[in-house]
Amino acid sequence: DSNRWGTVQVQAVYSGGQLVDVQILSYPDGDSKSVRINQRALPTLINEAVSAQSAQVNTVSGATYTSNSYKASLQSAIDAAKAASGLS
């Protein structure tokens, strides 16, 4: 998912039907401020998604664009993983 600062792309990792990890494939890193924001926000978003077993997680304060793009990309990855496995 793209936003005004760049693209956030993630991969959902499933094991035993459970979301066990989210790998970050790309994130806005064109300047040092974006890198700092994303180094703080992305681990929080990953942990929340694994705990919730969902892309429906809270937005990280100060990282609204990244959070929204992360959630959209993760939902797409979850949908693709479920479709590939035959789950609904």
Coordinates of C-alpha atoms in Angstrom, one line a residue:
D1 CA 0.0 0.0 0.0
S2 CA 1.4 3.4 -0.9
N3 CA 1.1 6.6 1.0
R4 CA 2.6 10.1 0.6
W5 CA 5.9 8.9 2.1
G6 CA 6.3 5.7 0.2
T7 CA 5.2 2.1 0.1
V8 CA 4.6 -0.4 2.9
Q9 CA 4.6 -4.0 1.8
V10 CA 4.4 -6.9 4.2
Q11 CA 4.2 -10.7 4.1
A12 CA 2.0 -12.6 6.5
V13 CA 3.6 -15.8 7.9
Y14 CA 1.3 -18.6 9.0
S15 CA 2.0 -21.8 10.9
G16 CA -0.6 -24.2 12.0
G17 CA -3.3 -21.9 10.9
Q18 CA -2.1 -19.0 13.1
L19 CA -0.5 -15.8 12.1
V20 CA 3.0 -16.1 13.7
D21 CA 4.9 -13.3 12.1
V22 CA 4.7 -10.4 9.7
Q23 CA 7.7 -9.7 7.5
I24 CA 8.3 -6.2 6.3
L25 CA 9.3 -6.3 2.6
S26 CA 9.4 -2.5 2.1
Y27 CA 8.7 0.6 4.0
P28 CA 9.3 4.4 3.6
D29 CA 13.0 4.9 4.2
G30 CA 13.8 7.9 1.9
D31 CA 15.0 10.1 4.8
S32 CA 16.2 9.7 8.3
K33 CA 13.0 10.8 9.9
S34 CA 11.0 8.1 8.0
V35 CA 13.5 5.5 9.1
R36 CA 13.3 6.6 12.8
I37 CA 9.5 6.6 12.7
N38 CA 9.3 3.2 11.0
Q39 CA 11.9 1.5 13.2
R40 CA 9.7 2.5 16.2
A41 CA 6.3 1.8 14.7
L42 CA 6.7 -1.4 12.7
P43 CA 7.8 -3.7 15.6
T44 CA 4.7 -2.5 17.5
L45 CA 2.4 -3.1 14.6
I46 CA 3.8 -6.6 14.0
N47 CA 3.4 -7.5 17.7
E48 CA -0.2 -6.2 17.8
A49 CA -1.1 -8.0 14.6
V50 CA 0.3 -11.4 15.8
S51 CA -1.5 -10.9 19.1
A52 CA -4.8 -9.9 17.5
Q53 CA -4.4 -12.5 14.7
S54 CA -5.7 -9.7 12.5
A55 CA -4.8 -6.6 10.5
Q56 CA -7.2 -4.7 12.8
V57 CA -4.7 -3.0 15.1
N58 CA -4.3 0.4 16.6
T59 CA -2.6 3.2 14.8
V60 CA 0.8 4.0 16.2
S61 CA 0.9 7.7 17.3
G62 CA 3.2 9.7 15.0
A63 CA 3.2 7.0 12.3
T64 CA -0.4 7.4 11.0
Y65 CA 0.6 6.9 7.3
T66 CA 2.8 3.9 8.0
S67 CA 0.1 2.4 10.3
N68 CA -2.7 2.8 7.7
S69 CA -0.5 1.4 4.9
Y70 CA 0.7 -1.5 7.1
K71 CA -2.9 -2.4 7.9
A72 CA -4.0 -2.3 4.3
S73 CA -1.0 -4.4 3.1
L74 CA -1.4 -6.9 5.9
Q75 CA -5.1 -7.4 5.2
S76 CA -4.2 -8.0 1.6
A77 CA -1.5 -10.5 2.6
I78 CA -3.9 -12.3 5.0
D79 CA -6.6 -12.5 2.3
A80 CA -4.1 -13.9 -0.1
A81 CA -2.8 -16.5 2.4
K82 CA -6.3 -17.6 3.2
A83 CA -7.3 -17.9 -0.4
A84 CA -4.1 -19.9 -1.2
S85 CA -4.8 -22.3 1.7
G86 CA -8.5 -22.6 0.9
L87 CA -9.6 -21.0 4.2
S88 CA -12.3 -18.4 4.5

